[in-house]
Amino acid sequence: MRNLCFYFQVHQPYRLRTYRFFDIGKRHFYYDDYNNRITMQRVADKCYIPMNKLMLKKIEELGNKMKFAISFSGTGIEQMEVYAPYALESFKKLVATGNVEVLAETYSHSVASLMNKEAFKMEVAEHKRLMKEIFNVRPKTFHNTELIYSNEIGADVAEMGFDLILTEGAKHVLGWKSPNYLYVNAINPKLKVMLRNWKMSDEITLKFAHETFKVDDFINWLNSLPKEEEIVNIFVDYETFGEALDASTGIFEFMKYLPDAILKNTDFKLVTPHQIVEKLQPMGVFDAPIPLSCRDEERDLSNWMGNDMQDDALATLYGCFKEVKASKDEELMRDWRALQAAENFAAMCTKHQGGTPYDYYINYMNVLTDFINRMK
Amino acid sequence: MRVLMFGWEFPPHITGGLGTACFGMTKGLAKNGVEVLFVVPKAHGDEDQTSVRLLNASDVTVDIDHETERSYWDRVQYMEIGSNIIPYVGPEQYATMFEEQRHATRGFHSSVFAPRYEFSGKYGANLMEEVARYALIGSSLATQYDFDVIHAHDWLTYSAGIAAKETTGKPLVVHMHATEFDRSGENINTDVYAIEKRGMEAADLVITVSDWTRNIVIEKYGINPDKVITVHNAVEPSDKSLDEYERSGLKNKVVTFLGRITYQKGPEYFVEAANKILQVDPSIHFVMAGTGDLLQKMIKRVAQLKIGANFHFTGFLKGNDVDQMFAMTDVFVMPSISEPFGIVPLEAMRLKVPVVISKQSGVSEVVEHALKVDFWDINGLADAIYGLCKYKAVNDIFRKEGKEEVDNLKWEYAAKKIKNVYELAINKN
């Protein structure tokens, strides 16, 4: 039997309010509460609740044959606790079945792994603590923000005690190799590396909205894979179901029939990532000297860093890590986490059409100035 | 004496110094016994079919409860001509803005950076056409009213002034608040230049807002020096005190640039000077308030210099926000490359904010208690700002003496000089 592994990301960042120069030093509240609340509640109603219900039903029907993984960001959980506690309850129920592996990640969906090792470790430690508190689990598999990965990041993750990491099966790194095998980190071979099959993952997120994509298409594709390939990893945002792809597209029906069809019509079974490490032997080294991600055609970091605004904002933010840490102030720590969200830097990206990267930078820097000012 | 005045903006709907100057000037004239018929182009979203609105005092949203204001409105009649003429915009920019608005889509709206002009759609897409329309309506208006002299402010209204002179034979005074060279550097729009030149040639007398501008008018437009008279702008005294406003929440000094972020205002020099100062004292904060075509470039430069944590942008400010900004400011800077006058430093001084101004500004001719540097001298600019931030003695003197100095620059006095110009023009005629 070959292995098919589904893993999902559940995440919401804190959206910032319009924070003007005049607010600096006077008002220390940075968030657009209204927007954060309605977004969380909309996503809970359209996606989390119906999708959890569906997955729970599949687990009831298929028992131990129905397995998958979820990665929760800390900021997502925090907001769910406040704005949609009913959704959090439903996730707890799902995790309690034992059929769902909870992954480790950064607390704030941050790019700390690229900026400051100590800050990165703190992010991971805080996330670990939260997973224990909310779901009473100890994640063993690590997944970094937007699948950002390099040999060094892998080595850091191994140092933190993980033996498996998930990242993007980026073509420019893989070359002729297939993503459908287990690999190891180039610096520390104790860390196993599992790769996202982006072609098939994108098929679900992108193609589904525009053309007909049926359960049969997916099954045919699985059956067309070379028989020796051992594992296929499908990784999509949980918000794809019902939020990004509206229920009217038929995405819920697709997910309802897909597990049965896989089990019945292919030689694949559904597994969680960590089951793989226990079972499979790695096929070689996944060598990524330059950081990669799962974003854009380039699969590089340009969504978050590289332009002057992003670099200034990141350098300023991580430049005050020592002070934040030394402060031991819980309120500062909360804001520090929210300000780290990768979305802040993606909003300053000038590669794409639309958006207001300049306004965003100004606003973010005003907030950051106040934040730094509070520590003086 | 009665004057027919063509302007292009009037409080409270203003985007720059000219509206404020016109308001102060007409008030000053009223005090000197001159009656004013004030005509402005303006596009309302909800216009009726008549192209001219005669406004009563009650229609204009300025504070008229004041007793002195009332006597002012007895002497001023205010008219609006339906038009898309927009202040501080050249023909090319006008065309771009018009197109942009036509294509404006949702989702691109920026909430922080304000002023958006609403084109009513009733008028032309071409600024020159609008200028001609304004002239046409202006001249027909001139035949309906009785007055002694015509006074036109800046090139947009010169055609109207000339037309009014031709139809009525009354003397024309044109007022140069800014020249095309101030707005565009050496790459001038020749059509605008031609209108300015024609306006000054057709005028009986030309008023310039500074000797700086007077020199440009004589040298670059070849206007006979005998008919060019400088009348410096003034500023309305204010009984406002900064105590009414919030002070800055920052524990450090705040240095402010406030104006349109365009070539003329020299924003680049402010950014570069800020960078120099931050190398020495990383605690000082800088604010660039305003908007303009160089805004994005400035943001990029600030990010590139990695000084974003100490350099802030506020977008366009008006009304109370301007005073609020001054209340949070320790040093005000106007590094203009070519500033015909520059009223903002006076507004800052009036509120006891010490200022650094460029020597290439008209205002530097009238104030003593300000540090003056060449706009291109970034080191000098940095020195002056740093000194005012750091050395209390000079700061204290400037706050005190500067305020006193500005309080004596009254529109009443400036208007008296303008009245003299009117008399000269009438006698000449």
mmCIF file with all atom_site columns, N, CA and C in Angstrom, chain B residues 246-286:
data_model
loop_
_atom_site.group_PDB
_atom_site.id
_atom_site.type_symbol
_atom_site.label_atom_id
_atom_site.label_alt_id
_atom_site.label_comp_id
_atom_site.label_asym_id
_atom_site.label_entity_id
_atom_site.label_seq_id
_atom_site.pdbx_PDB_ins_code
_atom_site.Cartn_x
_atom_site.Cartn_y
_atom_site.Cartn_z
_atom_site.occupancy
_atom_site.B_iso_or_equiv
_atom_site.pdbx_formal_charge
_atom_site.auth_seq_id
_atom_site.auth_comp_id
_atom_site.auth_asym_id
_atom_site.auth_atom_id
_atom_site.pdbx_PDB_model_num
ATOM 1   N N  . GLU B 1 246 ? -3.102 68.116 21.853 1.00 0.00 ? 246 GLU B N  1
ATOM 2   C CA . GLU B 1 246 ? -2.293 67.053 22.434 1.00 0.00 ? 246 GLU B CA 1
ATOM 3   C C  . GLU B 1 246 ? -0.830 67.289 22.085 1.00 0.00 ? 246 GLU B C  1
ATOM 4   N N  . ARG B 1 247 ? 0.047  67.070 23.032 1.00 0.00 ? 247 ARG B N  1
ATOM 5   C CA . ARG B 1 247 ? 1.465  67.114 22.714 1.00 0.00 ? 247 ARG B CA 1
ATOM 6   C C  . ARG B 1 247 ? 1.868  65.768 22.131 1.00 0.00 ? 247 ARG B C  1
ATOM 7   N N  . SER B 1 248 ? 3.042  65.722 21.560 1.00 0.00 ? 248 SER B N  1
ATOM 8   C CA . SER B 1 248 ? 3.500  64.478 20.961 1.00 0.00 ? 248 SER B CA 1
ATOM 9   C C  . SER B 1 248 ? 3.655  63.401 22.018 1.00 0.00 ? 248 SER B C  1
ATOM 10  N N  . GLY B 1 249 ? 3.293  62.178 21.644 1.00 0.00 ? 249 GLY B N  1
ATOM 11  C CA . GLY B 1 249 ? 3.425  61.060 22.570 1.00 0.00 ? 249 GLY B CA 1
ATOM 12  C C  . GLY B 1 249 ? 4.836  60.495 22.574 1.00 0.00 ? 249 GLY B C  1
ATOM 13  N N  . LEU B 1 250 ? 5.669  61.017 21.668 1.00 0.00 ? 250 LEU B N  1
ATOM 14  C CA . LEU B 1 250 ? 7.045  60.548 21.615 1.00 0.00 ? 250 LEU B CA 1
ATOM 15  C C  . LEU B 1 250 ? 7.858  61.274 22.678 1.00 0.00 ? 250 LEU B C  1
ATOM 16  N N  . LYS B 1 251 ? 8.829  60.576 23.180 1.00 0.00 ? 251 LYS B N  1
ATOM 17  C CA . LYS B 1 251 ? 9.646  61.199 24.214 1.00 0.00 ? 251 LYS B CA 1
ATOM 18  C C  . LYS B 1 251 ? 10.773 62.002 23.592 1.00 0.00 ? 251 LYS B C  1
ATOM 19  N N  . ASN B 1 252 ? 10.839 62.020 22.276 1.00 0.00 ? 252 ASN B N  1
ATOM 20  C CA . ASN B 1 252 ? 11.955 62.667 21.605 1.00 0.00 ? 252 ASN B CA 1
ATOM 21  C C  . ASN B 1 252 ? 11.490 63.832 20.746 1.00 0.00 ? 252 ASN B C  1
ATOM 22  N N  . LYS B 1 253 ? 12.460 64.562 20.201 1.00 0.00 ? 253 LYS B N  1
ATOM 23  C CA . LYS B 1 253 ? 12.154 65.730 19.369 1.00 0.00 ? 253 LYS B CA 1
ATOM 24  C C  . LYS B 1 253 ? 11.506 65.290 18.058 1.00 0.00 ? 253 LYS B C  1
ATOM 25  N N  . VAL B 1 254 ? 10.595 66.145 17.577 1.00 0.00 ? 254 VAL B N  1
ATOM 26  C CA . VAL B 1 254 ? 9.913  65.866 16.313 1.00 0.00 ? 254 VAL B CA 1
ATOM 27  C C  . VAL B 1 254 ? 10.183 67.019 15.340 1.00 0.00 ? 254 VAL B C  1
ATOM 28  N N  . VAL B 1 255 ? 10.674 66.667 14.158 1.00 0.00 ? 255 VAL B N  1
ATOM 29  C CA . VAL B 1 255 ? 10.983 67.646 13.122 1.00 0.00 ? 255 VAL B CA 1
ATOM 30  C C  . VAL B 1 255 ? 10.016 67.430 11.963 1.00 0.00 ? 255 VAL B C  1
ATOM 31  N N  . THR B 1 256 ? 9.378  68.501 11.513 1.00 0.00 ? 256 THR B N  1
ATOM 32  C CA . THR B 1 256 ? 8.278  68.340 10.563 1.00 0.00 ? 256 THR B CA 1
ATOM 33  C C  . THR B 1 256 ? 8.486  69.087 9.251  1.00 0.00 ? 256 THR B C  1
ATOM 34  N N  . PHE B 1 257 ? 8.111  68.410 8.180  1.00 0.00 ? 257 PHE B N  1
ATOM 35  C CA . PHE B 1 257 ? 7.971  69.011 6.855  1.00 0.00 ? 257 PHE B CA 1
ATOM 36  C C  . PHE B 1 257 ? 6.482  68.980 6.566  1.00 0.00 ? 257 PHE B C  1
ATOM 37  N N  . LEU B 1 258 ? 5.920  70.108 6.143  1.00 0.00 ? 258 LEU B N  1
ATOM 38  C CA . LEU B 1 258 ? 4.487  70.109 5.853  1.00 0.00 ? 258 LEU B CA 1
ATOM 39  C C  . LEU B 1 258 ? 4.237  70.875 4.569  1.00 0.00 ? 258 LEU B C  1
ATOM 40  N N  . GLY B 1 259 ? 3.755  70.183 3.574  1.00 0.00 ? 259 GLY B N  1
ATOM 41  C CA . GLY B 1 259 ? 3.501  70.831 2.297  1.00 0.00 ? 259 GLY B CA 1
ATOM 42  C C  . GLY B 1 259 ? 3.251  69.787 1.235  1.00 0.00 ? 259 GLY B C  1
ATOM 43  N N  . ARG B 1 260 ? 2.974  70.266 0.024  1.00 0.00 ? 260 ARG B N  1
ATOM 44  C CA . ARG B 1 260 ? 2.800  69.307 -1.058 1.00 0.00 ? 260 ARG B CA 1
ATOM 45  C C  . ARG B 1 260 ? 4.137  68.613 -1.306 1.00 0.00 ? 260 ARG B C  1
ATOM 46  N N  . ILE B 1 261 ? 4.095  67.300 -1.505 1.00 0.00 ? 261 ILE B N  1
ATOM 47  C CA . ILE B 1 261 ? 5.343  66.567 -1.711 1.00 0.00 ? 261 ILE B CA 1
ATOM 48  C C  . ILE B 1 261 ? 5.640  66.572 -3.209 1.00 0.00 ? 261 ILE B C  1
ATOM 49  N N  . THR B 1 262 ? 6.133  67.713 -3.660 1.00 0.00 ? 262 THR B N  1
ATOM 50  C CA . THR B 1 262 ? 6.426  67.888 -5.079 1.00 0.00 ? 262 THR B CA 1
ATOM 51  C C  . THR B 1 262 ? 7.821  68.478 -5.223 1.00 0.00 ? 262 THR B C  1
ATOM 52  N N  . TYR B 1 263 ? 8.296  68.473 -6.447 1.00 0.00 ? 263 TYR B N  1
ATOM 53  C CA . TYR B 1 263 ? 9.637  68.968 -6.751 1.00 0.00 ? 263 TYR B CA 1
ATOM 54  C C  . TYR B 1 263 ? 9.905  70.331 -6.108 1.00 0.00 ? 263 TYR B C  1
ATOM 55  N N  . GLN B 1 264 ? 8.950  71.240 -6.273 1.00 0.00 ? 264 GLN B N  1
ATOM 56  C CA . GLN B 1 264 ? 9.114  72.619 -5.811 1.00 0.00 ? 264 GLN B CA 1
ATOM 57  C C  . GLN B 1 264 ? 9.455  72.707 -4.316 1.00 0.00 ? 264 GLN B C  1
ATOM 58  N N  . LYS B 1 265 ? 8.912  71.786 -3.543 1.00 0.00 ? 265 LYS B N  1
ATOM 59  C CA . LYS B 1 265 ? 9.030  71.892 -2.085 1.00 0.00 ? 265 LYS B CA 1
ATOM 60  C C  . LYS B 1 265 ? 10.299 71.259 -1.528 1.00 0.00 ? 265 LYS B C  1
ATOM 61  N N  . GLY B 1 266 ? 11.081 70.593 -2.381 1.00 0.00 ? 266 GLY B N  1
ATOM 62  C CA . GLY B 1 266 ? 12.360 70.038 -1.936 1.00 0.00 ? 266 GLY B CA 1
ATOM 63  C C  . GLY B 1 266 ? 12.288 68.935 -0.889 1.00 0.00 ? 266 GLY B C  1
ATOM 64  N N  . PRO B 1 267 ? 11.307 68.020 -0.968 1.00 0.00 ? 267 PRO B N  1
ATOM 65  C CA . PRO B 1 267 ? 11.193 66.978 0.067  1.00 0.00 ? 267 PRO B CA 1
ATOM 66  C C  . PRO B 1 267 ? 12.440 66.086 0.155  1.00 0.00 ? 267 PRO B C  1
ATOM 67  N N  . GLU B 1 268 ? 13.118 65.889 -0.987 1.00 0.00 ? 268 GLU B N  1
ATOM 68  C CA . GLU B 1 268 ? 14.316 65.039 -0.991 1.00 0.00 ? 268 GLU B CA 1
ATOM 69  C C  . GLU B 1 268 ? 15.366 65.542 -0.020 1.00 0.00 ? 268 GLU B C  1
ATOM 70  N N  . TYR B 1 269 ? 15.515 66.853 0.047  1.00 0.00 ? 269 TYR B N  1
ATOM 71  C CA . TYR B 1 269 ? 16.567 67.412 0.898  1.00 0.00 ? 269 TYR B CA 1
ATOM 72  C C  . TYR B 1 269 ? 16.237 67.187 2.368  1.00 0.00 ? 269 TYR B C  1
ATOM 73  N N  . PHE B 1 270 ? 14.961 67.182 2.663  1.00 0.00 ? 270 PHE B N  1
ATOM 74  C CA . PHE B 1 270 ? 14.520 66.916 4.025  1.00 0.00 ? 270 PHE B CA 1
ATOM 75  C C  . PHE B 1 270 ? 14.860 65.474 4.417  1.00 0.00 ? 270 PHE B C  1
ATOM 76  N N  . VAL B 1 271 ? 14.596 64.544 3.516  1.00 0.00 ? 271 VAL B N  1
ATOM 77  C CA . VAL B 1 271 ? 14.875 63.131 3.803  1.00 0.00 ? 271 VAL B CA 1
ATOM 78  C C  . VAL B 1 271 ? 16.378 62.922 3.991  1.00 0.00 ? 271 VAL B C  1
ATOM 79  N N  . GLU B 1 272 ? 17.169 63.514 3.104  1.00 0.00 ? 272 GLU B N  1
ATOM 80  C CA . GLU B 1 272 ? 18.614 63.318 3.186  1.00 0.00 ? 272 GLU B CA 1
ATOM 81  C C  . GLU B 1 272 ? 19.175 63.941 4.471  1.00 0.00 ? 272 GLU B C  1
ATOM 82  N N  . ALA B 1 273 ? 18.661 65.130 4.824  1.00 0.00 ? 273 ALA B N  1
ATOM 83  C CA . ALA B 1 273 ? 19.119 65.783 6.053  1.00 0.00 ? 273 ALA B CA 1
ATOM 84  C C  . ALA B 1 273 ? 18.733 64.932 7.268  1.00 0.00 ? 273 ALA B C  1
ATOM 85  N N  . ALA B 1 274 ? 17.521 64.369 7.237  1.00 0.00 ? 274 ALA B N  1
ATOM 86  C CA . ALA B 1 274 ? 17.066 63.508 8.337  1.00 0.00 ? 274 ALA B CA 1
ATOM 87  C C  . ALA B 1 274 ? 18.029 62.344 8.514  1.00 0.00 ? 274 ALA B C  1
ATOM 88  N N  . ASN B 1 275 ? 18.420 61.756 7.405  1.00 0.00 ? 275 ASN B N  1
ATOM 89  C CA . ASN B 1 275 ? 19.341 60.622 7.460  1.00 0.00 ? 275 ASN B CA 1
ATOM 90  C C  . ASN B 1 275 ? 20.660 61.024 8.111  1.00 0.00 ? 275 ASN B C  1
ATOM 91  N N  . LYS B 1 276 ? 21.166 62.204 7.738  1.00 0.00 ? 276 LYS B N  1
ATOM 92  C CA . LYS B 1 276 ? 22.430 62.687 8.329  1.00 0.00 ? 276 LYS B CA 1
ATOM 93  C C  . LYS B 1 276 ? 22.284 62.867 9.832  1.00 0.00 ? 276 LYS B C  1
ATOM 94  N N  . ILE B 1 277 ? 21.180 63.464 10.234 1.00 0.00 ? 277 ILE B N  1
ATOM 95  C CA . ILE B 1 277 ? 20.977 63.730 11.659 1.00 0.00 ? 277 ILE B CA 1
ATOM 96  C C  . ILE B 1 277 ? 20.865 62.416 12.438 1.00 0.00 ? 277 ILE B C  1
ATOM 97  N N  . LEU B 1 278 ? 20.160 61.446 11.839 1.00 0.00 ? 278 LEU B N  1
ATOM 98  C CA . LEU B 1 278 ? 19.958 60.167 12.536 1.00 0.00 ? 278 LEU B CA 1
ATOM 99  C C  . LEU B 1 278 ? 21.269 59.402 12.730 1.00 0.00 ? 278 LEU B C  1
ATOM 100 N N  . GLN B 1 279 ? 22.258 59.682 11.897 1.00 0.00 ? 279 GLN B N  1
ATOM 101 C CA . GLN B 1 279 ? 23.562 59.040 12.100 1.00 0.00 ? 279 GLN B CA 1
ATOM 102 C C  . GLN B 1 279 ? 24.157 59.512 13.421 1.00 0.00 ? 279 GLN B C  1
ATOM 103 N N  . VAL B 1 280 ? 23.855 60.765 13.772 1.00 0.00 ? 280 VAL B N  1
ATOM 104 C CA . VAL B 1 280 ? 24.426 61.365 14.977 1.00 0.00 ? 280 VAL B CA 1
ATOM 105 C C  . VAL B 1 280 ? 23.520 61.150 16.186 1.00 0.00 ? 280 VAL B C  1
ATOM 106 N N  . ASP B 1 281 ? 22.220 61.379 15.978 1.00 0.00 ? 281 ASP B N  1
ATOM 107 C CA . ASP B 1 281 ? 21.267 61.229 17.071 1.00 0.00 ? 281 ASP B CA 1
ATOM 108 C C  . ASP B 1 281 ? 20.070 60.404 16.600 1.00 0.00 ? 281 ASP B C  1
ATOM 109 N N  . PRO B 1 282 ? 20.097 59.114 16.883 1.00 0.00 ? 282 PRO B N  1
ATOM 110 C CA . PRO B 1 282 ? 19.027 58.239 16.379 1.00 0.00 ? 282 PRO B CA 1
ATOM 111 C C  . PRO B 1 282 ? 17.710 58.389 17.134 1.00 0.00 ? 282 PRO B C  1
ATOM 112 N N  . SER B 1 283 ? 17.632 59.359 18.048 1.00 0.00 ? 283 SER B N  1
ATOM 113 C CA . SER B 1 283 ? 16.388 59.468 18.826 1.00 0.00 ? 283 SER B CA 1
ATOM 114 C C  . SER B 1 283 ? 15.384 60.436 18.196 1.00 0.00 ? 283 SER B C  1
ATOM 115 N N  . ILE B 1 284 ? 15.859 61.305 17.296 1.00 0.00 ? 284 ILE B N  1
ATOM 116 C CA . ILE B 1 284 ? 14.966 62.326 16.736 1.00 0.00 ? 284 ILE B CA 1
ATOM 117 C C  . ILE B 1 284 ? 13.998 61.702 15.725 1.00 0.00 ? 284 ILE B C  1
ATOM 118 N N  . HIS B 1 285 ? 12.764 62.215 15.721 1.00 0.00 ? 285 HIS B N  1
ATOM 119 C CA . HIS B 1 285 ? 11.773 61.718 14.762 1.00 0.00 ? 285 HIS B CA 1
ATOM 120 C C  . HIS B 1 285 ? 11.457 62.780 13.715 1.00 0.00 ? 285 HIS B C  1
ATOM 121 N N  . PHE B 1 286 ? 11.176 62.323 12.500 1.00 0.00 ? 286 PHE B N  1
ATOM 122 C CA . PHE B 1 286 ? 10.876 63.219 11.394 1.00 0.00 ? 286 PHE B CA 1
ATOM 123 C C  . PHE B 1 286 ? 9.499  62.886 10.833 1.00 0.00 ? 286 PHE B C  1
#
